[in-house]
XYZ file of C-alpha atoms in Angstrom:
470
model
C -13.349 31.183 65.870
C -13.797 34.302 68.009
C -10.876 36.729 67.691
C -9.146 37.457 70.981
C -9.474 41.069 72.122
C -6.457 43.340 71.764
C -6.706 44.370 75.434
C -7.897 42.399 78.471
C -11.492 43.684 79.082
C -11.672 46.205 81.982
C -14.511 44.249 83.603
C -12.404 41.056 83.666
C -9.221 42.460 85.109
C -8.764 46.247 85.489
C -5.060 46.202 86.502
C -4.206 43.850 83.615
C -6.201 46.053 81.210
C -4.186 49.095 82.413
C -0.873 47.357 81.823
C -2.001 45.996 78.483
C -3.024 49.478 77.362
C 0.297 51.031 78.394
C 2.127 48.334 76.378
C -0.071 48.213 73.293
C -0.458 52.001 73.002
C 3.288 52.369 73.324
C 3.187 54.744 76.310
C 5.988 53.298 78.499
C 8.077 50.348 79.340
C 9.512 49.109 82.603
C 13.009 50.338 83.277
C 15.992 48.054 83.963
C 16.002 48.877 87.718
C 12.906 47.756 89.545
C 10.408 50.544 89.988
C 11.749 52.736 87.152
C 10.049 53.365 83.800
C 10.985 54.376 80.277
C 8.453 56.814 78.919
C 8.053 56.266 75.117
C 7.569 59.118 72.633
C 3.813 58.994 72.467
C 3.498 58.830 76.310
C 6.086 61.639 76.661
C 4.053 63.691 74.187
C 1.152 63.537 76.617
C 3.418 64.662 79.437
C 4.829 67.516 77.338
C 1.301 68.845 76.721
C 0.520 68.498 80.463
C 3.770 70.482 81.173
C 2.859 73.185 78.750
C -0.655 73.689 80.022
C 0.461 73.624 83.663
C 3.492 75.825 83.109
C 1.360 78.532 81.585
C -1.013 78.469 84.597
C 1.844 78.438 87.092
C 3.434 81.475 85.473
C 0.032 83.238 85.376
C 0.009 82.811 89.181
C 3.249 84.653 89.394
C 5.804 81.821 89.904
C 9.061 81.602 88.074
C 10.943 78.483 87.013
C 14.338 77.602 88.557
C 16.371 74.455 89.125
C 17.938 72.982 92.257
C 20.349 70.090 92.646
C 19.372 66.427 92.531
C 21.722 65.547 95.426
C 20.818 66.848 98.887
C 23.094 66.610 101.953
C 21.533 64.029 104.251
C 21.940 66.487 107.150
C 19.403 68.806 105.540
C 16.566 66.340 105.908
C 17.197 65.917 109.639
C 16.471 69.623 110.263
C 12.742 69.179 110.066
C 11.875 66.127 112.163
C 8.359 65.398 110.847
C 9.534 65.802 107.294
C 12.433 63.392 107.550
C 10.300 60.860 109.463
C 7.696 60.923 106.704
C 10.220 60.290 103.923
C 12.708 57.988 105.603
C 11.370 54.748 104.243
C 11.458 56.104 100.657
C 14.939 57.609 100.620
C 17.701 56.611 98.197
C 21.047 57.489 99.781
C 24.363 57.803 97.961
C 27.412 56.685 100.107
C 30.100 56.372 97.452
C 31.200 58.580 94.590
C 34.312 58.724 92.417
C 35.339 55.308 93.775
C 35.507 56.617 97.317
C 33.195 56.643 100.361
C 31.706 60.063 100.779
C 32.432 62.041 103.973
C 28.704 62.811 104.255
C 26.053 60.701 102.515
C 23.759 62.530 100.095
C 20.145 61.885 99.459
C 18.696 61.617 95.911
C 15.982 64.270 95.800
C 12.625 62.855 97.132
C 11.246 66.508 97.243
C 13.051 69.819 97.565
C 11.631 71.616 100.657
C 14.950 71.286 102.532
C 17.421 72.314 99.808
C 15.154 75.116 98.551
C 14.801 76.483 102.060
C 18.525 76.544 102.462
C 18.643 78.996 99.545
C 15.518 80.874 100.524
C 17.279 81.689 103.801
C 20.090 83.361 101.755
C 17.791 85.126 99.256
C 15.190 86.517 101.611
C 16.417 89.482 103.655
C 13.629 92.048 103.691
C 9.852 92.227 103.270
C 10.768 93.659 99.835
C 11.935 90.181 98.762
C 8.482 88.732 99.382
C 6.557 86.890 98.165
C 9.199 84.652 96.651
C 7.499 82.285 94.186
C 9.615 79.522 92.666
C 8.739 76.359 90.637
C 10.914 73.685 89.222
C 10.328 70.853 86.708
C 12.473 67.915 87.715
C 12.690 64.230 88.566
C 12.492 62.779 92.027
C 13.300 59.421 93.582
C 11.196 57.708 96.257
C 12.031 54.054 96.630
C 8.796 52.346 95.869
C 7.928 48.869 97.238
C 4.925 48.213 95.087
C 5.668 49.928 91.710
C 3.096 50.415 88.913
C 3.970 52.361 85.791
C 3.000 56.022 85.968
C 1.115 55.506 89.304
C 3.913 54.561 91.666
C 7.492 54.444 90.374
C 10.837 54.866 92.174
C 11.706 57.743 89.836
C 9.108 60.038 88.323
C 8.843 63.404 86.727
C 6.964 66.340 88.281
C 6.801 70.002 89.038
C 7.244 71.310 92.536
C 6.426 74.800 93.621
C 7.880 76.474 96.686
C 6.948 79.925 97.985
C 7.743 82.220 100.857
C 5.356 84.942 102.118
C 5.316 87.654 104.738
C 2.021 86.595 106.360
C 0.029 83.456 107.089
C -2.967 84.855 105.271
C -0.925 85.500 102.047
C 0.612 82.016 102.111
C -2.761 80.374 102.738
C -4.403 82.273 99.926
C -1.606 81.384 97.505
C -1.829 77.642 98.350
C -5.566 77.856 97.692
C -5.029 79.732 94.465
C -2.661 77.021 93.090
C -5.092 74.298 94.251
C -8.082 75.930 92.558
C -6.892 78.078 89.611
C -3.896 76.039 88.515
C -4.525 72.365 89.327
C -8.325 72.428 89.470
C -8.696 74.358 86.264
C -6.243 72.171 84.383
C -7.649 68.866 85.532
C -11.286 69.720 84.870
C -10.935 71.793 81.740
C -8.014 70.153 79.977
C -7.770 66.514 81.430
C -11.534 66.309 81.487
C -11.487 64.648 84.887
C -14.177 65.670 87.453
C -11.862 65.991 90.436
C -13.077 66.656 93.971
C -11.141 69.539 95.635
C -10.758 69.055 99.363
C -8.692 69.156 102.487
C -6.594 66.245 103.859
C -7.120 64.986 107.364
C -4.208 65.434 109.799
C -3.346 61.743 109.336
C -3.122 62.081 105.547
C -1.457 65.503 105.234
C 2.092 66.015 103.814
C 4.915 65.432 106.297
C 5.901 68.799 107.729
C 2.786 70.691 106.535
C 0.081 72.336 108.620
C -2.532 71.790 105.952
C -2.766 69.830 102.691
C -5.203 70.516 99.906
C -5.870 67.682 97.453
C -7.535 66.901 94.185
C -9.105 63.406 94.030
C -10.309 61.742 90.839
C -12.483 58.653 90.515
C -10.949 56.084 88.152
C -12.940 53.736 85.936
C -12.999 50.995 88.569
C -14.320 53.325 91.288
C -11.013 53.750 93.160
C -9.629 57.199 93.941
C -6.365 58.657 92.632
C -4.755 61.637 94.245
C -3.815 63.798 91.266
C -2.143 66.753 93.019
C -1.630 68.490 96.323
C -0.977 72.014 97.586
C 0.515 72.356 101.085
C 0.562 75.146 103.657
C 3.867 74.623 105.450
C 3.329 77.316 108.077
C 6.694 78.327 109.558
C 8.034 74.766 110.153
C 10.783 74.903 107.479
C 11.420 78.604 108.006
C 12.295 77.965 111.626
C 14.409 74.898 110.779
C 16.395 76.869 108.131
C 16.247 80.305 109.768
C 14.422 81.841 106.792
C 13.727 85.331 108.108
C 12.991 88.791 106.875
C 13.153 92.283 108.159
C 9.618 93.610 108.358
C 8.358 97.147 107.678
C 8.505 97.635 111.460
C 12.164 96.631 111.401
C 11.537 93.317 113.184
C 12.992 89.950 112.275
C 10.127 87.672 111.278
C 9.943 84.081 109.984
C 8.431 83.660 106.535
C 5.255 81.610 105.909
C 5.524 78.962 103.206
C 3.753 76.720 100.677
C 4.726 73.809 98.449
C 2.743 72.102 95.752
C 3.173 69.546 92.992
C 1.769 67.260 90.338
C 3.556 64.474 88.522
C 3.527 61.907 85.741
C 0.951 60.166 87.854
C -1.525 62.276 85.902
C -0.773 60.136 82.857
C -1.969 57.102 84.816
C -5.027 59.019 85.884
C -5.778 59.989 82.288
C -5.615 56.267 81.252
C -7.833 55.004 84.077
C -10.321 57.806 83.830
C -10.988 57.818 80.100
C -9.708 54.571 78.700
C -12.093 51.886 77.377
C -11.818 48.300 76.132
C -10.431 49.627 72.796
C -7.623 51.645 74.281
C -6.964 55.220 75.461
C -9.190 58.204 74.794
C -7.311 61.448 74.941
C -9.159 64.729 75.629
C -8.774 66.967 72.616
C -7.478 69.975 74.568
C -4.696 67.812 75.927
C -3.896 65.654 72.836
C -0.635 66.370 71.148
C -2.177 64.606 68.145
C -5.804 65.786 67.894
C -6.361 64.499 64.352
C -4.603 61.760 62.340
C -5.079 61.992 58.527
C -4.695 58.538 57.063
C -4.116 57.449 53.476
C -5.774 54.068 52.880
C -3.919 53.312 49.653
C -2.756 54.866 46.392
C -0.373 57.691 45.464
C -3.213 60.194 45.021
C -4.532 59.457 48.483
C -1.022 60.045 49.891
C -0.797 63.402 48.175
C -4.224 64.380 49.378
C -3.628 63.582 53.031
C -0.395 65.586 52.977
C -2.191 68.509 51.496
C -5.046 68.214 53.985
C -2.610 67.882 56.870
C -0.964 71.138 56.021
C -4.353 72.867 55.666
C -5.538 71.642 59.076
C -2.259 72.664 60.709
C -2.722 76.143 59.311
C -6.218 76.129 60.862
C -4.676 75.486 64.369
C -5.370 71.683 64.597
C -2.575 69.445 65.956
C -2.278 66.935 63.114
C -0.286 63.816 62.282
C -0.223 62.572 58.666
C -0.135 58.808 58.342
C 0.856 58.034 54.745
C 2.357 54.572 55.455
C 0.483 52.791 52.720
C 2.976 49.931 52.809
C 1.576 49.064 56.251
C -1.950 47.465 56.277
C -4.598 50.087 56.916
C -6.502 47.988 59.482
C -3.385 47.590 61.627
C -2.744 51.353 61.531
C -6.364 52.131 62.395
C -6.150 49.846 65.477
C -2.886 51.452 66.577
C -4.353 54.937 66.455
C -7.475 53.780 68.275
C -5.350 52.249 71.012
C -3.475 55.588 71.287
C -6.800 57.387 71.680
C -6.370 60.112 69.028
C -9.723 61.913 69.099
C -10.357 62.017 65.290
C -9.166 59.859 62.422
C -9.686 61.159 58.886
C -9.460 58.235 56.381
C -9.000 58.863 52.640
C -8.805 56.287 49.870
C -9.296 56.224 46.048
C -13.115 56.003 46.327
C -13.212 58.922 48.769
C -11.106 61.043 46.368
C -13.676 60.349 43.600
C -16.501 61.627 45.804
C -14.544 64.553 47.328
C -15.208 63.101 50.811
C -13.290 61.567 53.737
C -14.443 59.166 56.373
C -14.338 60.799 59.789
C -13.983 58.402 62.748
C -14.560 59.858 66.213
C -12.719 57.929 68.934
C -14.581 59.439 71.913
C -18.171 59.472 70.670
C -17.710 56.526 68.331
C -18.849 55.947 64.843
C -17.867 57.014 61.342
C -19.372 59.506 58.969
C -18.481 60.587 55.407
C -17.772 64.341 55.279
C -16.771 66.663 52.431
C -13.029 67.257 52.530
C -13.395 71.025 51.982
C -15.611 71.266 55.109
C -13.203 69.553 57.534
C -11.212 72.665 58.543
C -14.365 74.456 59.702
C -15.990 71.293 61.202
C -13.155 69.853 63.341
C -12.875 72.580 66.085
C -16.572 71.977 66.924
C -16.101 68.152 66.929
C -13.116 68.382 69.235
C -14.881 70.695 71.685
C -17.945 68.348 71.704
C -15.749 65.365 72.528
C -13.905 67.264 75.214
C -17.196 68.060 76.931
C -18.322 64.384 76.642
C -15.303 63.071 78.528
C -15.841 65.517 81.434
C -19.548 64.706 81.445
C -18.881 60.961 81.585
C -16.350 61.489 84.432
C -18.841 63.532 86.433
C -21.674 61.098 85.840
C -19.485 58.172 86.994
C -18.488 59.887 90.186
C -22.048 60.909 91.041
C -23.501 57.494 90.244
C -20.893 55.678 92.321
C -20.921 57.952 95.358
C -23.147 57.017 98.295
C -24.200 59.024 101.367
C -23.733 56.855 104.503
C -24.087 57.367 108.213
C -21.857 54.687 109.762
C -18.231 53.585 109.549
C -19.277 50.069 108.525
C -21.445 51.437 105.670
C -18.571 53.606 104.482
C -16.134 50.643 104.459
C -18.684 48.486 102.596
C -19.267 51.106 99.814
C -15.529 51.616 99.356
C -14.715 47.938 99.203
C -17.447 47.377 96.652
C -15.810 49.918 94.316
C -17.422 53.233 95.082
C -16.981 56.359 97.167
C -18.793 57.065 100.405
C -19.606 60.438 101.998
C -19.958 60.475 105.729
C -20.101 63.331 108.222
C -16.645 63.910 109.728
C -18.240 64.455 113.075
C -19.559 60.874 112.821
C -16.397 59.324 111.463
C -13.584 61.167 113.287
C -10.019 59.958 113.776
C -11.200 56.763 115.477
C -13.372 55.869 112.473
C -10.543 56.834 110.154
C -8.315 54.325 111.898
C -10.993 51.603 111.612
C -11.337 52.220 107.903
C -7.572 51.747 107.432
C -7.968 48.136 108.618
C -9.846 47.557 105.349
C -7.294 49.490 103.197
C -9.897 52.287 102.960
C -8.872 55.912 103.461
C -10.398 59.333 103.888
C -9.432 60.919 100.589
C -10.425 64.445 101.689
C -12.740 66.619 103.667
C -15.221 68.859 101.931
C -17.883 71.254 103.195
C -21.527 70.318 102.906
C -21.874 72.353 99.737
C -18.872 70.560 98.182
C -16.470 73.447 98.599
C -13.041 73.271 100.324
C -13.424 73.835 104.095
C -11.301 76.530 105.786
C -11.039 74.416 109.005
C -10.765 70.630 109.050
C -12.841 70.433 112.187
C -15.552 72.767 111.057
C -19.097 71.615 111.734
C -20.725 70.141 108.634
C -17.527 68.812 107.086
C -17.985 65.634 105.115
C -15.389 62.898 104.645
C -14.987 61.407 101.178
C -14.018 57.782 101.662
C -12.625 55.276 99.180
C -10.004 52.725 98.333
C -7.124 54.371 96.434
C -4.169 53.778 94.207
């Protein structure tokens, strides 16, 4: 009798595979309120590593961390009309507190442009106070009608950056720097996802922004996932909140602003980009457990894996020692494979006799006997090879499933078949964008002919990247 697979095969039902993997790899559970999630320790470990990598890059770009309240006066959101209109369907509003009806309802933070601008208007007085570069790590609430764990939840974790600048040029350059040097570098070189950096169309840009820069990744089923955005806010919020400064010429000027963010959605992107029918595959540079050292059975093997674990930690490898010999080895091996740990080192009585260990590579596949005393020198090379393989696979998938087209109908056909289409924006235009929406297909971003981010959305030669999306 054929043994049933641990996970639903991706080719049979990709959404079911995704949910199976989250459950079996112990990444998250659904919360008690519809649309919420409980992030389990292994899943939260992935998020912590994402935080650490991102936080270092954000600080390198000059921003400092702060924290702003979860509750925002409802009146704040009405001060920027386009912003409140864009978020109105997703707002969670508190009307009662302490057993009484509140005099003014408060909104549970959907994003912080409004409350941060209220404080920016107090903190910025002179050109000497600029640029003001602030980031916060927080949770936000956007009431989600079609929730899916990590991808769309009513509450999620994220970072949101907010900045104020003296000039349009400075703000624009900073939004581009975050887009390229913080988000792009992290997603390509740590997550191993071959994202496309581009510019949103006016229809798709952030509510209240004058320009939105995006990073789009192709998932394993050919759909697109927006993994992060960086927005030029112009002076829209500055004028709404009277955020002004005294210039060198002793004139009152409105500041120019940006905002930018990524969220726990990246965990979903990680799963759908790199996962296979055996579970998750975690890029080694991201993995909070790069190597698991497993004792198969026997007291001597337990002692050896503990000793080896200490040696590898001293060599800079992030290691977990699995010495649970009272739990069947096969079950433990399957669990670690589901979790996508890049390397398993397996040691049993026979291995000890030979002075070797069995090295199982989750990303490349296969097992090979290796001398135990060679592992500390070997593993850094193995981990970098596997990191490169995941990025290469992601790039090859995107290129293989992207088609150049010349008509709106062709673009819709390619996207509905599970791929990406590239079509000249001059051919598509806003009318064609509206036609694509009838098929649940969207313009993910605009890129220049050479693949770079265009300075102007209407520049000749811009290409629209078209796909179905999560």
